Short mmCIF file of N, CA, C and O in Angstrom, two decimals:
data_model
loop_
_atom_site.label_atom_id
_atom_site.label_comp_id
_atom_site.label_asym_id
_atom_site.label_seq_id
_atom_site.Cartn_x
_atom_site.Cartn_y
_atom_site.Cartn_z
N MET A 1 0.84 -1.19 0.00
CA MET A 1 0.00 0.00 0.00
C MET A 1 0.88 1.25 0.00
O MET A 1 1.87 1.32 0.71
N SER A 2 0.46 2.23 -0.80
CA SER A 2 1.24 3.45 -0.91
C SER A 2 0.98 4.36 0.29
O SER A 2 -0.11 4.38 0.86
N TRP A 3 1.99 5.14 0.66
CA TRP A 3 1.87 6.02 1.83
C TRP A 3 1.15 7.32 1.50
O TRP A 3 0.55 7.93 2.38
N LYS A 4 1.21 7.76 0.23
CA LYS A 4 0.66 9.08 -0.11
C LYS A 4 -0.84 9.22 0.19
O LYS A 4 -1.23 10.21 0.82
N PRO A 5 -1.70 8.29 -0.22
CA PRO A 5 -3.13 8.47 0.10
C PRO A 5 -3.40 8.49 1.59
O PRO A 5 -4.26 9.24 2.06
N LEU A 6 -2.67 7.68 2.35
CA LEU A 6 -2.86 7.62 3.80
C LEU A 6 -2.48 8.96 4.44
O LEU A 6 -3.22 9.47 5.29
N ILE A 7 -1.37 9.53 4.02
CA ILE A 7 -0.93 10.82 4.56
C ILE A 7 -1.92 11.92 4.20
O ILE A 7 -2.25 12.78 5.02
N ILE A 8 -2.43 11.90 2.97
CA ILE A 8 -3.41 12.91 2.52
C ILE A 8 -4.69 12.82 3.35
O ILE A 8 -5.23 13.83 3.81
N ILE A 9 -5.18 11.61 3.58
CA ILE A 9 -6.42 11.42 4.35
C ILE A 9 -6.23 11.87 5.79
O ILE A 9 -7.06 12.59 6.35
N ILE A 10 -5.12 11.50 6.42
CA ILE A 10 -4.86 11.87 7.81
C ILE A 10 -4.71 13.38 7.95
O ILE A 10 -5.29 13.99 8.86
N SER A 11 -3.98 14.02 7.03
CA SER A 11 -3.82 15.47 7.10
C SER A 11 -5.14 16.18 6.86
O SER A 11 -5.43 17.19 7.50
N PHE A 12 -5.99 15.65 5.97
CA PHE A 12 -7.30 16.25 5.73
C PHE A 12 -8.17 16.17 6.98
O PHE A 12 -8.83 17.14 7.35
N ILE A 13 -8.14 15.04 7.69
CA ILE A 13 -8.92 14.89 8.92
C ILE A 13 -8.41 15.86 9.99
O ILE A 13 -9.20 16.50 10.69
N ILE A 14 -7.10 16.02 10.11
CA ILE A 14 -6.52 16.93 11.10
C ILE A 14 -6.92 18.37 10.80
O ILE A 14 -7.32 19.12 11.69
N ILE A 15 -6.82 18.77 9.52
CA ILE A 15 -7.19 20.14 9.14
C ILE A 15 -8.67 20.38 9.39
O ILE A 15 -9.07 21.44 9.87
N LEU A 16 -9.50 19.40 9.08
CA LEU A 16 -10.95 19.52 9.31
C LEU A 16 -11.24 19.68 10.80
O LEU A 16 -12.03 20.53 11.21
N PHE A 17 -10.58 18.89 11.63
CA PHE A 17 -10.77 18.97 13.09
C PHE A 17 -10.35 20.33 13.62
O PHE A 17 -11.05 20.94 14.44
N ILE A 18 -9.20 20.84 13.16
CA ILE A 18 -8.73 22.16 13.62
C ILE A 18 -9.70 23.25 13.20
O ILE A 18 -10.00 24.16 13.97
N THR A 19 -10.22 23.15 11.97
CA THR A 19 -11.17 24.16 11.48
C THR A 19 -12.45 24.16 12.31
O THR A 19 -12.94 25.21 12.72
N VAL A 20 -13.00 22.98 12.58
CA VAL A 20 -14.24 22.88 13.36
C VAL A 20 -14.00 23.37 14.79
O VAL A 20 -14.80 24.13 15.34
N ALA A 21 -12.90 22.95 15.41
CA ALA A 21 -12.60 23.37 16.78
C ALA A 21 -12.40 24.88 16.86
O ALA A 21 -12.89 25.53 17.78
N GLY A 22 -11.69 25.45 15.89
CA GLY A 22 -11.48 26.89 15.87
C GLY A 22 -12.78 27.65 15.68
O GLY A 22 -13.02 28.68 16.31
N GLY A 23 -13.67 27.14 14.82
CA GLY A 23 -14.96 27.79 14.61
C GLY A 23 -15.82 27.75 15.85
O GLY A 23 -16.46 28.74 16.21
N ILE A 24 -15.83 26.63 16.55
CA ILE A 24 -16.61 26.52 17.79
C ILE A 24 -16.04 27.46 18.85
O ILE A 24 -16.78 28.14 19.55
N TYR A 25 -14.72 27.53 18.94
CA TYR A 25 -14.09 28.43 19.93
C TYR A 25 -14.44 29.89 19.64
O TYR A 25 -14.78 30.63 20.55
N LEU A 26 -14.39 30.30 18.37
CA LEU A 26 -14.72 31.68 18.02
C LEU A 26 -16.19 31.98 18.30
O LEU A 26 -16.53 33.06 18.75
N LEU A 27 -17.05 30.99 18.04
CA LEU A 27 -18.48 31.18 18.28
C LEU A 27 -18.74 31.38 19.77
O LEU A 27 -19.46 32.29 20.17
N ILE A 28 -18.11 30.56 20.61
CA ILE A 28 -18.28 30.69 22.07
C ILE A 28 -17.68 32.01 22.54
O ILE A 28 -18.26 32.72 23.35
N ASP A 29 -16.51 32.36 22.00
CA ASP A 29 -15.83 33.59 22.42
C ASP A 29 -16.65 34.83 22.05
O ASP A 29 -16.75 35.75 22.84
N ASN A 30 -17.26 34.84 20.86
CA ASN A 30 -18.07 35.98 20.44
C ASN A 30 -19.30 36.14 21.32
O ASN A 30 -19.67 37.25 21.68
N THR A 31 -19.95 35.04 21.69
CA THR A 31 -21.14 35.15 22.54
C THR A 31 -20.75 35.64 23.93
O THR A 31 -21.52 36.36 24.56
N CYS A 32 -19.56 35.29 24.40
CA CYS A 32 -19.13 35.76 25.72
C CYS A 32 -18.88 37.26 25.70
O CYS A 32 -19.21 37.95 26.65
N THR A 33 -18.28 37.78 24.65
CA THR A 33 -17.96 39.20 24.62
C THR A 33 -19.20 40.04 24.36
O THR A 33 -19.28 41.18 24.82
N LYS A 34 -20.19 39.52 23.64
CA LYS A 34 -21.37 40.32 23.32
C LYS A 34 -22.39 40.32 24.45
O LYS A 34 -23.00 41.34 24.73
N ASP A 35 -22.59 39.16 25.08
CA ASP A 35 -23.67 39.02 26.06
C ASP A 35 -23.08 39.02 27.46
O ASP A 35 -22.65 38.00 27.97
N HIS A 36 -23.05 40.20 28.09
CA HIS A 36 -22.44 40.31 29.41
C HIS A 36 -23.35 39.75 30.50
O HIS A 36 -22.86 39.30 31.53
N VAL A 37 -24.67 39.77 30.29
CA VAL A 37 -25.59 39.29 31.32
C VAL A 37 -25.41 37.79 31.53
O VAL A 37 -25.29 37.32 32.67
N SER A 38 -25.38 37.03 30.45
CA SER A 38 -25.20 35.58 30.60
C SER A 38 -23.82 35.25 31.14
O SER A 38 -23.65 34.29 31.88
N LEU A 39 -22.83 36.07 30.79
CA LEU A 39 -21.48 35.86 31.32
C LEU A 39 -21.45 36.08 32.83
O LEU A 39 -20.87 35.29 33.57
N GLU A 40 -22.14 37.14 33.29
CA GLU A 40 -22.21 37.39 34.74
C GLU A 40 -22.96 36.26 35.45
O GLU A 40 -22.57 35.85 36.53
N LYS A 41 -24.04 35.77 34.83
CA LYS A 41 -24.80 34.67 35.43
C LYS A 41 -23.91 33.43 35.57
O LYS A 41 -23.91 32.76 36.60
N ARG A 42 -23.15 33.14 34.52
CA ARG A 42 -22.28 31.97 34.57
C ARG A 42 -21.22 32.13 35.64
O ARG A 42 -20.87 31.18 36.33
N CYS A 43 -20.69 33.36 35.79
CA CYS A 43 -19.69 33.60 36.82
C CYS A 43 -20.29 33.43 38.21
O CYS A 43 -19.68 32.84 39.09
N GLN A 44 -21.52 33.94 38.41
CA GLN A 44 -22.17 33.81 39.71
C GLN A 44 -22.47 32.35 40.03
O GLN A 44 -22.28 31.90 41.16
N ILE A 45 -22.91 31.60 39.03
CA ILE A 45 -23.20 30.17 39.25
C ILE A 45 -21.90 29.44 39.60
O ILE A 45 -21.88 28.62 40.53
N ALA A 46 -20.82 29.77 38.90
CA ALA A 46 -19.54 29.12 39.18
C ALA A 46 -19.03 29.48 40.57
O ALA A 46 -18.53 28.62 41.31
N LEU A 47 -19.16 30.76 40.93
CA LEU A 47 -18.69 31.19 42.25
C LEU A 47 -19.52 30.55 43.37
O LEU A 47 -18.99 30.09 44.37
N SER A 48 -20.83 30.51 43.20
CA SER A 48 -21.67 29.91 44.24
C SER A 48 -21.44 28.41 44.32
O SER A 48 -21.56 27.81 45.39
N TYR A 49 -21.08 27.79 43.19
CA TYR A 49 -20.79 26.35 43.20
C TYR A 49 -19.51 26.08 43.96
O TYR A 49 -19.42 25.13 44.74
N HIS A 50 -18.49 26.91 43.77
CA HIS A 50 -17.20 26.69 44.44
C HIS A 50 -17.23 27.12 45.90
O HIS A 50 -16.38 26.74 46.67
N ARG A 51 -18.20 27.94 46.26
CA ARG A 51 -18.25 28.46 47.62
C ARG A 51 -18.62 27.34 48.62
O ARG A 51 -18.12 27.29 49.71
N TYR A 52 -19.50 26.42 48.20
CA TYR A 52 -19.96 25.39 49.12
C TYR A 52 -19.14 24.13 49.04
O TYR A 52 -18.59 23.81 48.05
#
């Protein structure tokens, strides 16, 4: 079996994974910067969870 198709498939899967992960991270990051109310709620929930 030739190595070239295997390397191409593996690199394509890695690039696809990085693209999807980066897109999800940007989507989450944008919602955090735009919506301060939900960010404050999440911080309060986290703080109250760690307090007990």
